[in-house]
CSV table of N, CA and C in Angstrom, one decimal:
chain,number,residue,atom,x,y,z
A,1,UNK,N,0.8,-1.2,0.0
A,1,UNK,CA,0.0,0.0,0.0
A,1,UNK,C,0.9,1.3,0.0
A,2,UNK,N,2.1,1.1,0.8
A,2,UNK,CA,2.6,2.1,1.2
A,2,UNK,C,3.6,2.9,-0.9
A,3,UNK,N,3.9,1.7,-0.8
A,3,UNK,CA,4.6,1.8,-2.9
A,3,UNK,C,3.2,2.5,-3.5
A,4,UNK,N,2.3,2.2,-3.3
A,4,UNK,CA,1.3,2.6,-4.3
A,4,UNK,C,1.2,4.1,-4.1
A,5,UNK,N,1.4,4.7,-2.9
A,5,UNK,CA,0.9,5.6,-2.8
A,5,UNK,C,2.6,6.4,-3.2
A,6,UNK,N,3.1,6.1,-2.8
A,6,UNK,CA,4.4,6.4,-2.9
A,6,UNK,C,4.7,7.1,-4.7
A,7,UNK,N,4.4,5.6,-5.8
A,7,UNK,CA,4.0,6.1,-6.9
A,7,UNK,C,3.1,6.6,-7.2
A,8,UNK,N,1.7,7.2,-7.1
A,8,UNK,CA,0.9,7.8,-6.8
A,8,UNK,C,1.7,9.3,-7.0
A,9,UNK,N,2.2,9.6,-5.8
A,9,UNK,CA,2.6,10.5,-5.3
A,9,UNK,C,3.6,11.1,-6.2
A,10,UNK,N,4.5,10.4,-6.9
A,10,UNK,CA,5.5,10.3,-8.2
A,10,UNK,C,5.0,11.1,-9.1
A,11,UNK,N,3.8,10.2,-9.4
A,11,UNK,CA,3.2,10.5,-10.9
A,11,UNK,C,2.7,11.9,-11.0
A,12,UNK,N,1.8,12.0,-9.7
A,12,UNK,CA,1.2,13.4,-9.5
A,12,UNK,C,2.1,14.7,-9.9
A,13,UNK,N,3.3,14.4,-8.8
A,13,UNK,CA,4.6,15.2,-9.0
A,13,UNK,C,5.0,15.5,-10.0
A,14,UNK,N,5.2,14.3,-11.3
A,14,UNK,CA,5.7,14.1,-12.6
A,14,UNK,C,4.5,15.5,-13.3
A,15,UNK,N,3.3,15.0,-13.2
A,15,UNK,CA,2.4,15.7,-13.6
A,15,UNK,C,2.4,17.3,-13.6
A,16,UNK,N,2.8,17.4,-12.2
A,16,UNK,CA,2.4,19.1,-12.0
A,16,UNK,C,3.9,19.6,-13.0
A,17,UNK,N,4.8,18.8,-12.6
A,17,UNK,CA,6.3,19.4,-12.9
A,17,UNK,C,6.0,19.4,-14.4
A,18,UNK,N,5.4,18.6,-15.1
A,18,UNK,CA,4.8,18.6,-17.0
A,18,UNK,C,3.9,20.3,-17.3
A,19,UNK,N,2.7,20.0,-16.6
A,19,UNK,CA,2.2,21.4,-16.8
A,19,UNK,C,2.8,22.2,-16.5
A,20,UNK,N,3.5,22.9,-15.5
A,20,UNK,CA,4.5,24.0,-14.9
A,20,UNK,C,5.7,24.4,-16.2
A,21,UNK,N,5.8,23.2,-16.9
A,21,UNK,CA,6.8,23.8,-17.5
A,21,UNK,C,5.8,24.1,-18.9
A,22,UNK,N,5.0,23.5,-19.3
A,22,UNK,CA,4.2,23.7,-20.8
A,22,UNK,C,4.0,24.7,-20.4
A,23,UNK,N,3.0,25.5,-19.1
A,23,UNK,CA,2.6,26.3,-19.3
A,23,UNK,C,4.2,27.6,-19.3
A,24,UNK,N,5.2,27.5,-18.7
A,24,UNK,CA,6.7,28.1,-18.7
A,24,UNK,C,6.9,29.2,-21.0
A,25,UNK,N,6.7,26.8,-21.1
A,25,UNK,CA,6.7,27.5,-22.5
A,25,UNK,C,6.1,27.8,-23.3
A,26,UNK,N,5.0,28.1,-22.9
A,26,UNK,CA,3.6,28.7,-23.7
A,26,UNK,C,3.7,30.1,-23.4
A,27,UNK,N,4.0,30.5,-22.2
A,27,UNK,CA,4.0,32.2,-22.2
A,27,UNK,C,5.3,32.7,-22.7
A,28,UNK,N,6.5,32.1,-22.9
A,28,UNK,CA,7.8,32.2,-23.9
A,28,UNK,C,7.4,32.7,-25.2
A,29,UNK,N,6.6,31.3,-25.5
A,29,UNK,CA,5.9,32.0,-27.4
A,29,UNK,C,5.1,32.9,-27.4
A,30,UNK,N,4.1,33.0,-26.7
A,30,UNK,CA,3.1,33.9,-26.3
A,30,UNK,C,4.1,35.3,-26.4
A,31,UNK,N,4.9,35.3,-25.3
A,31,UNK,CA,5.7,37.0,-25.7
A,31,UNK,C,6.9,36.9,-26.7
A,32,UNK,N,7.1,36.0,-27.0
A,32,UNK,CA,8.1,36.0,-28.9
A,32,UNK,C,6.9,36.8,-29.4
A,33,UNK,N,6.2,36.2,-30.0
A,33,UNK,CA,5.2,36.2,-31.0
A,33,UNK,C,4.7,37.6,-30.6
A,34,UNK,N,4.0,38.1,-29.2
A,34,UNK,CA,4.1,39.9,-29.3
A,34,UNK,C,5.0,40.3,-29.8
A,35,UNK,N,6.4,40.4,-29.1
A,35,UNK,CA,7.3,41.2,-29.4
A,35,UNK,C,7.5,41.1,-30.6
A,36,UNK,N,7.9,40.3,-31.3
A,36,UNK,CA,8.0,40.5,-33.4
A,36,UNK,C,6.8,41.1,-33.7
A,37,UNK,N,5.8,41.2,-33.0
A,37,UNK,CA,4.6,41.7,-33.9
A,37,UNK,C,4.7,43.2,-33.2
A,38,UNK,N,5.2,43.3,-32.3
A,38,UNK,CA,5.5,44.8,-31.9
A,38,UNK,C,6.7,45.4,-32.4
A,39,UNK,N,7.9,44.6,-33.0
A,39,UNK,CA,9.1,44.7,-33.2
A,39,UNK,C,8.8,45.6,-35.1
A,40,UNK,N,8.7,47.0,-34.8
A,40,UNK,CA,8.6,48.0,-35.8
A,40,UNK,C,10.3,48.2,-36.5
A,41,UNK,N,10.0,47.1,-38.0
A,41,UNK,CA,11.4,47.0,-38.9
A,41,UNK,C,11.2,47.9,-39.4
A,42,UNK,N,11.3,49.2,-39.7
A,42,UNK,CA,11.0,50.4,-40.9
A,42,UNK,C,11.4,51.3,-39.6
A,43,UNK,N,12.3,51.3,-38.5
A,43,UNK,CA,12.4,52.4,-37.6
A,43,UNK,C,13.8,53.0,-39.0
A,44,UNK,N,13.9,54.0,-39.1
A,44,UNK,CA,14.9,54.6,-39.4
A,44,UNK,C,14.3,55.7,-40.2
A,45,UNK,N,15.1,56.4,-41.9
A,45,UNK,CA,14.6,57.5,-42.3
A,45,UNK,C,14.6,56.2,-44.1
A,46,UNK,N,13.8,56.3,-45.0
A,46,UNK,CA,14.2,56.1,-46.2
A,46,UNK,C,13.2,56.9,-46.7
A,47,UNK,N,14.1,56.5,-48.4
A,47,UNK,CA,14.0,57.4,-49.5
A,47,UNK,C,13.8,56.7,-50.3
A,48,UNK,N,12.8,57.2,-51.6
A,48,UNK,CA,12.5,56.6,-52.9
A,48,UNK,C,12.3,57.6,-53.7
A,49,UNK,N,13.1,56.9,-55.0
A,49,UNK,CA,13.4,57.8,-56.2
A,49,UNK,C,13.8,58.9,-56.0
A,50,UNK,N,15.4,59.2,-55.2
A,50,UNK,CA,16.3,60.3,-55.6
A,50,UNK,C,15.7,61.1,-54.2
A,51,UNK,N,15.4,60.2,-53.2
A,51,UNK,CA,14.8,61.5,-52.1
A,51,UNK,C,13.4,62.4,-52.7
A,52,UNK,N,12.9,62.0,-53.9
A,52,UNK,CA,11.8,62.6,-54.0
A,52,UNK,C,10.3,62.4,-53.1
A,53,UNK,N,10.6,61.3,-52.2
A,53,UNK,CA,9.7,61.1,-51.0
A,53,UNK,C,10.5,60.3,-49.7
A,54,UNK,N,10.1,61.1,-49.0
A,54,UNK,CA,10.9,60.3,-47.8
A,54,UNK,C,10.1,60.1,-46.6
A,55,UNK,N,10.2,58.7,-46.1
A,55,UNK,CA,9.3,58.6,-45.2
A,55,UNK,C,10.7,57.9,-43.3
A,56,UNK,N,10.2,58.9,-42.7
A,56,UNK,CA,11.1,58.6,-41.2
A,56,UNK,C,10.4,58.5,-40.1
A,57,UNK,N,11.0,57.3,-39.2
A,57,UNK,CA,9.5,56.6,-38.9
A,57,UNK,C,10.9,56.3,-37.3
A,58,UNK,N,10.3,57.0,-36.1
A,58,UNK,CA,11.4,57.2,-35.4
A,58,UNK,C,10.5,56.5,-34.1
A,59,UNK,N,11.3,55.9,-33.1
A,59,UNK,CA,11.4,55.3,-31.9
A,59,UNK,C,10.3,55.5,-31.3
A,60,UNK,N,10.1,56.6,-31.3
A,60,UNK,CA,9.2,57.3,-29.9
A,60,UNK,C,8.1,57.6,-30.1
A,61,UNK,N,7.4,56.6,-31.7
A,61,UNK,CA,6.0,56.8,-32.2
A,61,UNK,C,6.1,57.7,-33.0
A,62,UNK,N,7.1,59.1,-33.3
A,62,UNK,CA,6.5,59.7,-34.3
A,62,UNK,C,7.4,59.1,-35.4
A,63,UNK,N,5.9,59.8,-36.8
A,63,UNK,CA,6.8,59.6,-37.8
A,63,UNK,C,6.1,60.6,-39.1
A,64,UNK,N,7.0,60.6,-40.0
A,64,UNK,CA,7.3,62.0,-40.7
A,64,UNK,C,7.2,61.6,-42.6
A,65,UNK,N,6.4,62.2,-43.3
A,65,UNK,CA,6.6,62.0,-44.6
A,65,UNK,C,7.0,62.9,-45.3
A,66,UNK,N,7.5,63.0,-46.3
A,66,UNK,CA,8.1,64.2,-47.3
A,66,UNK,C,7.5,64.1,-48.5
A,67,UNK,N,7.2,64.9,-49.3
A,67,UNK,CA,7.4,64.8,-51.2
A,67,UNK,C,7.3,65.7,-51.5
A,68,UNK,N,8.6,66.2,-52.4
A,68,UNK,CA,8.8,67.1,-53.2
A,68,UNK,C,7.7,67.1,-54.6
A,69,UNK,N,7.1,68.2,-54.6
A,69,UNK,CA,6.5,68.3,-55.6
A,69,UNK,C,6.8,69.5,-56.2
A,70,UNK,N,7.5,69.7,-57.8
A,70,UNK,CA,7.9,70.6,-58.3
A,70,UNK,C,8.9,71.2,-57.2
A,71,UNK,N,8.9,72.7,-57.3
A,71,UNK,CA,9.7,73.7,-56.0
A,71,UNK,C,9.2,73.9,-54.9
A,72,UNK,N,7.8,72.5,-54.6
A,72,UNK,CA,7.3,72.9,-52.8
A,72,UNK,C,7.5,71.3,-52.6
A,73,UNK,N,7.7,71.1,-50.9
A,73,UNK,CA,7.7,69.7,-50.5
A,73,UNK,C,6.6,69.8,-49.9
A,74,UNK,N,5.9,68.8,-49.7
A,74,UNK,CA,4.6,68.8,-48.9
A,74,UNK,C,5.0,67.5,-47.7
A,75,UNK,N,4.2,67.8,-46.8
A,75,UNK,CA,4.4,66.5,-45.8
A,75,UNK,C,3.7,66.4,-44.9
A,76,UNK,N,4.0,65.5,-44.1
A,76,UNK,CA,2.5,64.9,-43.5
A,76,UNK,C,3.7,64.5,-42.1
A,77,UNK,N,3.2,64.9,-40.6
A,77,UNK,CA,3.8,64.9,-39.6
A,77,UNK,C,2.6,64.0,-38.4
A,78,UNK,N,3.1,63.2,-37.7
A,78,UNK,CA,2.0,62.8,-37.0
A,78,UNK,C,2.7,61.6,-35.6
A,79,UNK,N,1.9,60.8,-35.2
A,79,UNK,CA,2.2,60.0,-34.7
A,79,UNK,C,2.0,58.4,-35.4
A,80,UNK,N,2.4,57.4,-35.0
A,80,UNK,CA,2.1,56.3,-35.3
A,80,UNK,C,1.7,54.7,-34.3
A,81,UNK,N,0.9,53.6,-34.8
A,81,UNK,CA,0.6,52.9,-33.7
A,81,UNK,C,1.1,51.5,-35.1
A,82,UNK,N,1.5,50.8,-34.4
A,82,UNK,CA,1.9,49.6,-35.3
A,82,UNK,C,1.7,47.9,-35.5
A,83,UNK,N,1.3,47.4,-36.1
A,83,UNK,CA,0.9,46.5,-35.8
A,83,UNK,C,1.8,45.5,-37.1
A,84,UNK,N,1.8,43.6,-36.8
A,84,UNK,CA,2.5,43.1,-38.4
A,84,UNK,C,2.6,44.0,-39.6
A,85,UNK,N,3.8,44.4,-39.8
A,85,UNK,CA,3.8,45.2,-40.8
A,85,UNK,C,2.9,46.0,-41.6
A,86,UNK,N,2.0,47.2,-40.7
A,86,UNK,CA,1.5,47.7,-40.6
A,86,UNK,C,1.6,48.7,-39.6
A,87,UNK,N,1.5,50.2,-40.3
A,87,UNK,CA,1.4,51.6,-39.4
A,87,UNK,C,0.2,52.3,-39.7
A,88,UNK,N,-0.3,52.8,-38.7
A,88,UNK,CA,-1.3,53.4,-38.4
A,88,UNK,C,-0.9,54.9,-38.2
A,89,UNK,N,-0.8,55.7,-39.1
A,89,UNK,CA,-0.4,57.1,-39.0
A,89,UNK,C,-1.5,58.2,-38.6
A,90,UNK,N,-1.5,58.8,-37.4
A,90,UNK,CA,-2.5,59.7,-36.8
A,90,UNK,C,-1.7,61.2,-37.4
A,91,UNK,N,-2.4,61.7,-38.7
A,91,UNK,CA,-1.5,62.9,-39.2
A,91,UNK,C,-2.2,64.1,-38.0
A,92,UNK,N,-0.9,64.8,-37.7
A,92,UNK,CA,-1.3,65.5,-37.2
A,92,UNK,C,-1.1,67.2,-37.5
A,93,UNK,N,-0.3,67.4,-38.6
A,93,UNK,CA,-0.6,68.4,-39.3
A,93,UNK,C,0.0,68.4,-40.7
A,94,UNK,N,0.3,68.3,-41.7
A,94,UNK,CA,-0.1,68.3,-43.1
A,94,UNK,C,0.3,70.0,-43.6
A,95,UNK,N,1.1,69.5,-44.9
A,95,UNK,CA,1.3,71.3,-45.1
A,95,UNK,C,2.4,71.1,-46.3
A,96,UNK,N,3.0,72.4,-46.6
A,96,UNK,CA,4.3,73.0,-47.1
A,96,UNK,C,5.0,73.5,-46.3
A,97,UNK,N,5.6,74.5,-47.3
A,97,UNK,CA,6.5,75.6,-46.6
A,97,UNK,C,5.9,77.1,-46.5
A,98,UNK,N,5.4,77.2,-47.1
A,98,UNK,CA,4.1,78.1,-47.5
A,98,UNK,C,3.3,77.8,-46.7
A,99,UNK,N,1.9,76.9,-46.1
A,99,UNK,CA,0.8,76.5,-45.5
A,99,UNK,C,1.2,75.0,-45.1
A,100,UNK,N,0.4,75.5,-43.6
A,100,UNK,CA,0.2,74.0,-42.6
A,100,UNK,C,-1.0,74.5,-42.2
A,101,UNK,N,-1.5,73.2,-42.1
A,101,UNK,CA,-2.8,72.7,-41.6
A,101,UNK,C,-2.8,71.5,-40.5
A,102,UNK,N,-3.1,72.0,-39.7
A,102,UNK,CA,-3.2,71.0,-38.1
A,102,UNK,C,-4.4,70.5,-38.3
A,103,UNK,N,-4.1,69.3,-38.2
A,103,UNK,CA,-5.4,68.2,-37.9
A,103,UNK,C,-6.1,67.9,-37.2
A,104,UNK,N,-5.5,68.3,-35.8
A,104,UNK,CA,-6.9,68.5,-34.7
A,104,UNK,C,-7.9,69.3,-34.4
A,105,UNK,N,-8.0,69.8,-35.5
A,105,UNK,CA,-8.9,71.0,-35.6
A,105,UNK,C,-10.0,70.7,-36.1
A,106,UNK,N,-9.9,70.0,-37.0
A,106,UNK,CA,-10.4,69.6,-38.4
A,106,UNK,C,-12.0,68.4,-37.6
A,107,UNK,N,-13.0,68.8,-37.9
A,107,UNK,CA,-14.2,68.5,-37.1
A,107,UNK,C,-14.7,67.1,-37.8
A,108,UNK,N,-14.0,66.5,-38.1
A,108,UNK,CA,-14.4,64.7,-38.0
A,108,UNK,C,-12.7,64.0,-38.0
A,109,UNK,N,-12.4,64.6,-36.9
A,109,UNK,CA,-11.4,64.2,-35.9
A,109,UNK,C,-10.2,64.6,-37.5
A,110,UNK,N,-9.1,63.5,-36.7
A,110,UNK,CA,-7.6,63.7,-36.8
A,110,UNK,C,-7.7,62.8,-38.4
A,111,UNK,N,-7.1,62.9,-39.7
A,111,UNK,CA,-6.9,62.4,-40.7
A,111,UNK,C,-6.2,60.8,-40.3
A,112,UNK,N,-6.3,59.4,-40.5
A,112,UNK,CA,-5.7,58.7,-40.6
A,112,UNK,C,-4.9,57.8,-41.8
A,113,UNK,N,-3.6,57.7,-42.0
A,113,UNK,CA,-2.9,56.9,-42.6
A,113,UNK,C,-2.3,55.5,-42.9
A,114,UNK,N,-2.5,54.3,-43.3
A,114,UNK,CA,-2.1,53.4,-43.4
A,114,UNK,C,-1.8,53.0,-44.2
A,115,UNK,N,0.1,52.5,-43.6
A,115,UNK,CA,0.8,52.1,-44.6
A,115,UNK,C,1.3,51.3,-43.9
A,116,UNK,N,1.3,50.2,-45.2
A,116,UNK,CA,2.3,48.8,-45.3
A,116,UNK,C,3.4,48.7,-45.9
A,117,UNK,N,4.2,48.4,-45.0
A,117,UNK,CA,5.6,47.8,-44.9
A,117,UNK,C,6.2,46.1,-45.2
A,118,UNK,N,7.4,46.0,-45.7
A,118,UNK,CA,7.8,44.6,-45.7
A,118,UNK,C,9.3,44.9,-45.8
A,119,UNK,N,9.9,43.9,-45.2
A,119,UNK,CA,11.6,43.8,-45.5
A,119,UNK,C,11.9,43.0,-46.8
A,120,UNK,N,13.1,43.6,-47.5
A,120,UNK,CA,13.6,42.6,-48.7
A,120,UNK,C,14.3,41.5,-48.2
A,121,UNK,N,14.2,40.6,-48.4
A,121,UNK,CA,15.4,39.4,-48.1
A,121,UNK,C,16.6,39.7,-48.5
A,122,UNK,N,17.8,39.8,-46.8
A,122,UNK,CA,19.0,40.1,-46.8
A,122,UNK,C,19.3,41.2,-47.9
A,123,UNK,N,18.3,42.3,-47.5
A,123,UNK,CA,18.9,43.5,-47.6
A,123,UNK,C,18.3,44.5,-46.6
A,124,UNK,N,19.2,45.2,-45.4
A,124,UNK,CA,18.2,45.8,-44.4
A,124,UNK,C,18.8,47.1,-44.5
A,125,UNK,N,19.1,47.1,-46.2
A,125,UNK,CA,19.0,48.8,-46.2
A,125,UNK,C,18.0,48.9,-47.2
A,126,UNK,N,17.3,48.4,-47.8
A,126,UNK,CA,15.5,48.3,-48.1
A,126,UNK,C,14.7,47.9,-47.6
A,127,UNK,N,13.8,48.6,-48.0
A,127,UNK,CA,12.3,48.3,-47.6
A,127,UNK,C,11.3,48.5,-48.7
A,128,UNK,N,10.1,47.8,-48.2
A,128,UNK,CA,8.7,48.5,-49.2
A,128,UNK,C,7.6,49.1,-48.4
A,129,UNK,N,7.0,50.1,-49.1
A,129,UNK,CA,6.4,50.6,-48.3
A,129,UNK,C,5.1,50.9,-49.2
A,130,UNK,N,3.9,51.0,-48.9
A,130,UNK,CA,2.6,51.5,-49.8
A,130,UNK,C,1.7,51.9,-48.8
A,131,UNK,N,0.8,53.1,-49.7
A,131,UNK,CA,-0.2,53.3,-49.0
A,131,UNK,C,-1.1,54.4,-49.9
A,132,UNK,N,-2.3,54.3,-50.1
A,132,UNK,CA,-3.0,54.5,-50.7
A,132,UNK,C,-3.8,56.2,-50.6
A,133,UNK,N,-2.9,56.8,-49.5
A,133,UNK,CA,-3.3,57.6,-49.4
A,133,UNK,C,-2.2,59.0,-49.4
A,134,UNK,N,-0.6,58.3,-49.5
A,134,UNK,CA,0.2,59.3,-50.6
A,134,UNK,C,-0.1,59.5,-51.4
A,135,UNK,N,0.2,60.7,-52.2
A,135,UNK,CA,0.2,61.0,-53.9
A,135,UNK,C,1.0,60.5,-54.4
A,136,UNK,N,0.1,60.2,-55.7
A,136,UNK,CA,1.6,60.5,-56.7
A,136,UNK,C,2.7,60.8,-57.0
A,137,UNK,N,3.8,60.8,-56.9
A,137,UNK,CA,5.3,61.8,-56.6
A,137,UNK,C,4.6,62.7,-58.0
A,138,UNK,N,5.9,63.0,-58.4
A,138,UNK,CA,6.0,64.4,-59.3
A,138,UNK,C,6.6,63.6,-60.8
A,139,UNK,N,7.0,62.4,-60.7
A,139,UNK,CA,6.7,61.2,-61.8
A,139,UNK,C,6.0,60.1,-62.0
A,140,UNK,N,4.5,60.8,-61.5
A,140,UNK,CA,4.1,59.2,-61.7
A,140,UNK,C,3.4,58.3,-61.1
A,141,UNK,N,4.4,58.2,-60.3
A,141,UNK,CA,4.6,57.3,-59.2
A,141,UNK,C,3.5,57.5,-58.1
A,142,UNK,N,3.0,55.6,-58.2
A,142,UNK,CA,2.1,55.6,-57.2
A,142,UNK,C,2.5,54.9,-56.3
A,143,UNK,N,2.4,55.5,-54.9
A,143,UNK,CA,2.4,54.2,-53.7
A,143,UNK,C,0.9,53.7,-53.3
A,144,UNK,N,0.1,53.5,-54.2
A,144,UNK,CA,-1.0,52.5,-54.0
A,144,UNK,C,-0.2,51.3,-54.2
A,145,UNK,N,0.8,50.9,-54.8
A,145,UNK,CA,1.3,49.1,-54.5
A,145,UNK,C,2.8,49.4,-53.9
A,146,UNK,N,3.5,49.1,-53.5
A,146,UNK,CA,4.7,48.6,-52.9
A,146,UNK,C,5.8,49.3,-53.6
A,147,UNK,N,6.5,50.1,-53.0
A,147,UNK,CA,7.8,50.6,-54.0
A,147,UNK,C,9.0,50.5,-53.0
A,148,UNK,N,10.2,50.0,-53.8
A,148,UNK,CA,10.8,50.1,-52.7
A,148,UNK,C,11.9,51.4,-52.4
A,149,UNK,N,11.8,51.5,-51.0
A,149,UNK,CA,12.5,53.0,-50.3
A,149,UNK,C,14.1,52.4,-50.0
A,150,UNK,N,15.3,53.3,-50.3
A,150,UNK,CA,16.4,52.7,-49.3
A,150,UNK,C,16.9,53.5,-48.4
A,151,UNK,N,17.4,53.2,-47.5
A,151,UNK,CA,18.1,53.6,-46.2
A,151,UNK,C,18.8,55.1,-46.1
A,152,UNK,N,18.3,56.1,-46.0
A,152,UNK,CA,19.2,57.1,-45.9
A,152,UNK,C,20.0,57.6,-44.7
């Protein structure tokens, strides 16, 4: 009787010390799997076609677009929220050099932005980026599909 319970007592043991660790390595992947999906690849400044658009997309949420059009740059300044390659741009003022326009003003809230991102394979001074709600550059060029920007 005394062995039965003895192994009994084993098995139980065996048991808890099984779950204890599955569940160890379940919240391991659980926060991998956040973190890469929080882990924002596009932190730096790039450029597409000659600096004619430049999009810089910095640490601390904000981030910043450029395009030159003709002799005026236009750009779009805001914050950002991120998700799998994916930014959520909260513009928060919009303008030239000539005229800005703040977006908190503007009476069906703040303008929103999203653009998609992707890394090139083994190259991490590119990127692609699109979004359907830049213009046209000043050739053309649309970012409604994927163009790629490099590292400035």
């Amino acid at each position: 009787m005394e062995g039965s319970r003895r192994a009994g007592e084993k098995a139980l043991k065996e048991t808890g010390n099984f779950f204890k660790d599955l569940g160890k390595k379940i919240g391991s992947d659980a926060k991998d799997a956040v973190d890469e999906a929080n882990d924002v690849k596009c932190i730096g400044k790039w450029g597409f076609n000659k600096k004619t658009t430049t999009i810089e997309v910095k640490e601390n949420g904000r981030i910043e677009i450029r395009q030159k059009q003709g002799s005026d740059t236009y750009f779009w300044k805001g914050s950002y929220t991120s998700s799998l390659k994916m930014l959520t741009m909260t513009v928060e003022s919009e303008g030239t050099s000539s005229w800005t326009v703040s977006n908190d003003t503007k009476s069906d809230g703040p303008k929103k932005m999203r653009i998609m991102y992707s890394t090139i394979k083994d190259d991490s001074n590119a990127m692609k980026f699109s979004c359907s709600d830049i213009p046209d550059d000043a050739d053309g060029n649309s970012f409604s599909s994927a163009k790629i920007f490099t590292k400035l």
